[in-house]
């Protein structure tokens, strides 16, 4: 069986228990070496074959995974959660075509780890109930109708992947889309790794404050990062719901 597993954001104990148990009985692990913490490979048993996919093509990855016996445990280890910028769909489609069974084991995304590092909640009542996950167009294009400027017009909480190398342009676009220059913004570099860095600022100060950070970072934007909000209804003493009567 082939397993696509989310490795989590970095720290080796942030993989799921299910993911770790599968690594412990893996015969082959193909890991995304540019981002997955190699410490996770210490869960693999002796004799497990390990391949770094950083220098491999889709074809080579599929060939490596499918030349094993079908009763062996093959792990394709992706950073964070594989459903976010993980390029797993094309692998799953190829496996379907070739008749190989697979399962996906979710992981902790770096967008969760970054919020934890900032002690932040994306969905704050009275501020925003929406999280926009996106990126700047780079060598991989983004559909025109999803350009940052138009997404910014919602004023929602935003988690921007793969964009820190274009931070000046990103902040300009966010402001052009309607965020005020003093909107809180942060860069979280290598969340949960030993060299994690957290840089807080505003859309106008962040590019200077985060100068020098070129990759493996998220840019978070929105009022959820600081400032006023409303209390949640769920824990409000005057509010009744399915599990609790309002206090008189
Ligand atoms: N599937 C991954 C994202 C892969 S795309 C996930 O769920 O997190 C790679 C991008 O993710 C990086 O360019 C960076 O923007 C972000 N990223 C991955 N790990 C990170 C980490 N530990 N800290 C901050 N950003 C990270």
Coordinates of C-alpha atoms and ligand atoms in Angstrom, one line a residue:
X1 CA 0.0 0.0 0.0
X2 CA 1.2 3.5 -0.7
X3 CA 0.6 6.3 1.9
X4 CA 0.7 10.0 1.2
X5 CA 1.6 11.4 4.7
X6 CA 1.6 14.9 6.0
X7 CA 4.9 15.3 7.8
X8 CA 3.8 18.4 9.7
X9 CA 5.5 21.8 9.6
X10 CA 9.0 20.8 10.9
X11 CA 9.2 19.6 14.5
X12 CA 9.5 15.8 14.4
X13 CA 6.8 15.3 17.0
X14 CA 4.2 17.2 15.0
X15 CA 3.5 14.4 12.6
X16 CA 0.3 12.5 13.5
X17 CA 0.5 9.3 15.5
X18 CA -0.9 7.5 12.4
X19 CA 1.8 8.9 10.2
X20 CA 4.5 8.0 12.6
X21 CA 3.3 4.4 12.9
X22 CA 3.3 4.0 9.2
X23 CA 6.8 5.4 9.0
X24 CA 7.8 2.8 11.6
X25 CA 6.9 0.0 9.3
X26 CA 7.9 1.5 6.0
X27 CA 9.9 -0.4 3.3
X28 CA 10.4 2.7 1.2
X29 CA 10.1 6.4 2.0
X30 CA 10.2 9.1 -0.7
X31 CA 10.3 12.4 1.2
X32 CA 10.2 16.0 -0.1
X33 CA 13.7 16.9 1.0
X34 CA 13.5 20.6 0.4
X35 CA 11.1 21.0 3.3
X36 CA 10.6 17.9 5.3
X37 CA 12.7 17.7 8.5
X38 CA 15.1 14.7 8.0
X39 CA 14.8 14.0 11.7
X40 CA 11.4 12.3 10.8
X41 CA 13.4 9.6 9.0
X42 CA 14.6 8.3 12.4
X43 CA 11.1 6.7 12.8
X44 CA 11.9 4.4 9.8
X45 CA 13.0 0.9 10.6
X46 CA 16.5 -0.4 9.8
X47 CA 16.7 -1.4 6.1
X48 CA 14.0 1.0 5.0
X49 CA 15.0 2.5 1.6
X50 CA 14.9 6.3 1.7
X51 CA 14.8 8.6 -1.4
X52 CA 14.8 12.4 -1.5
X53 CA 12.3 13.6 -4.1
X54 CA 13.9 17.1 -4.3
X55 CA 15.8 16.2 -7.4
X56 CA 13.3 13.7 -8.9
X57 CA 10.6 14.2 -11.5
X58 CA 6.9 13.1 -11.1
X59 CA 7.8 10.1 -13.4
X60 CA 10.8 9.1 -11.3
X61 CA 8.7 9.3 -8.0
X62 CA 5.9 7.2 -9.5
X63 CA 8.4 4.7 -10.8
X64 CA 10.1 4.4 -7.4
X65 CA 6.8 3.9 -5.6
X66 CA 5.4 1.4 -8.1
X67 CA 8.3 -0.9 -8.5
X68 CA 7.9 -2.1 -5.0
X69 CA 5.7 -5.2 -4.2
X70 CA 2.1 -4.2 -3.6
X71 CA 2.3 -5.7 -0.1
X72 CA 5.1 -3.4 1.0
X73 CA 4.5 -0.2 2.8
X74 CA 5.5 2.8 0.7
X75 CA 5.4 6.3 2.3
X76 CA 5.4 9.5 0.2
X77 CA 6.2 12.1 2.9
X78 CA 5.1 15.7 2.2
X79 CA 5.6 18.8 4.3
X80 CA 2.7 20.2 6.4
X81 CA -0.6 18.8 5.1
X82 CA -0.4 17.3 1.6
X83 CA -3.6 18.9 0.4
X84 CA -2.0 22.4 0.4
X85 CA 0.5 23.0 -2.4
X86 CA 1.5 19.4 -2.1
X87 CA 1.3 18.4 -5.8
X88 CA -0.4 15.1 -4.7
X89 CA -3.3 15.1 -7.2
X90 CA -1.0 14.3 -10.1
X91 CA 0.6 11.5 -8.2
X92 CA -2.8 10.0 -7.2
X93 CA -4.1 10.2 -10.8
X94 CA -1.0 8.4 -12.0
X95 CA -1.4 5.7 -9.4
X96 CA -5.1 5.3 -10.3
X97 CA -4.1 4.9 -13.9
X98 CA -1.6 2.2 -13.0
X99 CA -3.9 0.4 -10.6
X100 CA -2.1 1.0 -7.3
X101 CA -4.0 1.6 -4.1
X102 CA -3.2 4.5 -1.8
X103 CA -4.4 6.4 1.2
X104 CA -3.8 9.9 2.4
X105 CA -2.9 10.7 6.0
X106 CA -3.4 14.4 6.8
X107 CA -0.8 16.6 8.6
X108 CA -0.5 19.8 10.5
X109 CA -0.1 22.5 7.9
X110 CA 2.5 25.3 8.4
X111 CA -0.5 27.7 8.4
X112 CA -1.5 26.1 11.7
X113 CA 2.0 26.1 13.1
X114 CA 2.4 29.8 12.2
X115 CA -0.8 30.7 14.0
X116 CA 0.4 28.8 17.0
X117 CA 3.8 30.6 16.9
X118 CA 1.9 33.9 16.9
X119 CA -0.6 32.8 19.5
X120 CA -3.3 33.9 17.0
X121 CA -6.8 32.7 16.0
X122 CA -7.7 33.2 12.4
X123 CA -11.4 33.3 12.9
X124 CA -12.1 36.0 15.5
X125 CA -15.7 37.0 16.0
X126 CA -16.2 40.7 15.0
X127 CA -13.0 40.6 12.9
X128 CA -13.1 37.9 10.3
X129 CA -14.8 34.5 9.9
X130 CA -12.9 33.7 6.7
X131 CA -9.4 32.5 6.0
X132 CA -8.0 33.1 2.6
X133 CA -5.2 30.7 1.7
X134 CA -3.3 31.8 -1.4
X135 CA 0.0 32.8 -2.9
X136 CA 1.5 35.4 -5.3
X137 CA 1.9 34.3 -8.9
X138 CA 5.5 33.3 -9.4
X139 CA 6.8 30.7 -11.9
X140 CA 3.6 28.9 -11.1
X141 CA 0.8 31.0 -12.3
X142 CA -2.3 31.9 -10.2
X143 CA -5.7 32.2 -12.0
X144 CA -6.2 35.9 -12.8
X145 CA -9.5 36.1 -10.9
X146 CA -7.7 35.1 -7.7
X147 CA -5.1 37.9 -7.8
X148 CA -4.0 39.2 -4.4
X149 CA -5.5 42.6 -5.0
X150 CA -9.0 41.2 -5.4
X151 CA -8.7 38.7 -2.6
X152 CA -7.5 41.5 -0.3
X153 CA -10.7 43.4 -1.0
X154 CA -12.5 41.0 1.4
X155 CA -10.5 42.2 4.4
X156 CA -10.5 38.6 5.6
X157 CA -7.7 36.8 7.5
X158 CA -5.0 35.7 5.0
X159 CA -2.3 33.1 5.0
X160 CA 0.0 33.5 2.1
X161 CA 2.3 30.6 1.1
X162 CA 5.3 30.7 -1.3
X163 CA 5.4 34.5 -1.5
X164 CA 7.9 35.8 1.0
X165 CA 10.5 36.4 -1.6
X166 CA 8.1 38.9 -3.2
X167 CA 7.2 40.6 0.1
X168 CA 7.4 44.2 -1.2
X169 CA 5.1 43.5 -4.1
X170 CA 2.8 41.4 -2.0
X171 CA 2.3 44.1 0.6
X172 CA 1.8 46.7 -2.2
X173 CA -0.9 44.5 -3.8
X174 CA -2.6 43.9 -0.4
X175 CA -2.8 47.7 0.2
X176 CA -3.9 48.3 -3.4
X177 CA -6.7 45.8 -2.7
X178 CA -8.0 47.7 0.3
X179 CA -6.1 46.8 3.4
X180 CA -5.0 49.9 5.3
X181 CA -1.2 50.4 5.6
X182 CA -1.4 49.8 9.3
X183 CA -3.1 46.4 9.0
X184 CA -1.3 43.9 11.2
X185 CA 0.9 41.5 9.3
X186 CA 3.6 38.9 10.2
X187 CA 6.2 36.7 8.7
X188 CA 6.8 33.3 10.3
X189 CA 10.0 31.6 9.1
X190 CA 10.4 27.9 9.6
X191 CA 7.6 27.5 12.2
X192 CA 8.4 24.8 14.8
X193 CA 12.0 24.3 13.6
X194 CA 14.8 25.2 16.0
X195 CA 15.6 28.3 13.9
X196 CA 12.0 29.5 13.8
X197 CA 11.7 33.3 13.5
X198 CA 8.6 35.5 14.0
X199 CA 8.5 39.0 12.7
X200 CA 5.5 41.2 13.4
X201 CA 4.7 44.5 11.8
X202 CA 2.1 46.1 9.6
X203 CA 1.7 46.0 5.8
X204 CA 3.8 49.2 5.5
X205 CA 6.6 48.0 7.9
X206 CA 6.8 44.3 7.2
X207 CA 8.9 44.3 4.0
X208 CA 11.8 46.1 5.8
X209 CA 11.4 44.2 9.0
X210 CA 11.6 40.8 7.3
X211 CA 14.3 41.7 4.8
X212 CA 16.6 38.8 4.2
X213 CA 14.0 36.0 4.6
X214 CA 13.7 34.5 1.2
X215 CA 12.0 31.2 1.7
X216 CA 10.2 28.7 4.0
X217 CA 8.0 31.4 5.5
X218 CA 4.4 32.3 5.6
X219 CA 3.0 35.8 5.5
X220 CA -0.1 36.3 7.6
X221 CA -2.3 39.4 7.3
X222 CA -5.3 40.8 9.0
X223 CA -6.9 42.3 12.1
X224 CA -6.8 38.8 13.8
X225 CA -3.2 39.4 14.6
X226 CA -3.9 42.2 17.1
X227 CA -6.6 44.6 18.0
X228 CA -10.2 44.4 19.3
X229 CA -12.6 41.5 18.7
X230 CA -15.9 40.2 20.1
X231 CA -16.3 37.4 22.6
X232 CA -17.5 34.1 21.2
X233 CA -21.2 33.3 21.5
X234 CA -20.4 29.7 22.3
X235 CA -19.0 30.6 25.8
X236 CA -21.1 33.6 26.5
X237 CA -23.2 33.2 29.7
X238 CA -26.2 35.0 28.2
X239 CA -26.4 32.7 25.1
X240 CA -28.1 29.3 25.0
X241 CA -27.2 26.5 22.6
X242 CA -27.6 22.8 22.2
X243 CA -25.3 21.9 25.1
X244 CA -25.9 24.8 27.6
X245 CA -28.8 26.9 28.9
X246 CA -28.1 30.7 29.2
X247 CA -27.5 31.8 32.8
X248 CA -30.4 33.8 34.2
Ligands
LIG1 N1 1.8 21.5 2.4 C1 2.6 22.5 3.1 C2 2.9 23.7 2.1 C3 3.9 23.3 1.0 S1 4.3 24.7 0.0 C4 1.8 22.9 4.3 O1 0.7 22.5 4.5 O2 2.4 23.7 5.1 C5 5.8 25.3 0.7 C6 5.5 26.6 1.4 O3 4.9 26.3 2.7 C7 6.8 27.4 1.8 O4 7.3 28.1 0.7 C8 6.3 28.2 2.9 O5 5.5 29.3 2.4 C9 5.3 27.3 3.6 N2 6.0 26.5 4.7 C10 6.2 25.2 4.8 N3 6.8 24.9 6.0 C11 6.8 26.0 6.7 C12 7.2 26.3 8.0 N4 7.7 25.4 8.9 N5 7.1 27.6 8.4 C13 6.6 28.6 7.6 N6 6.2 28.3 6.4 C14 6.3 27.1 5.9

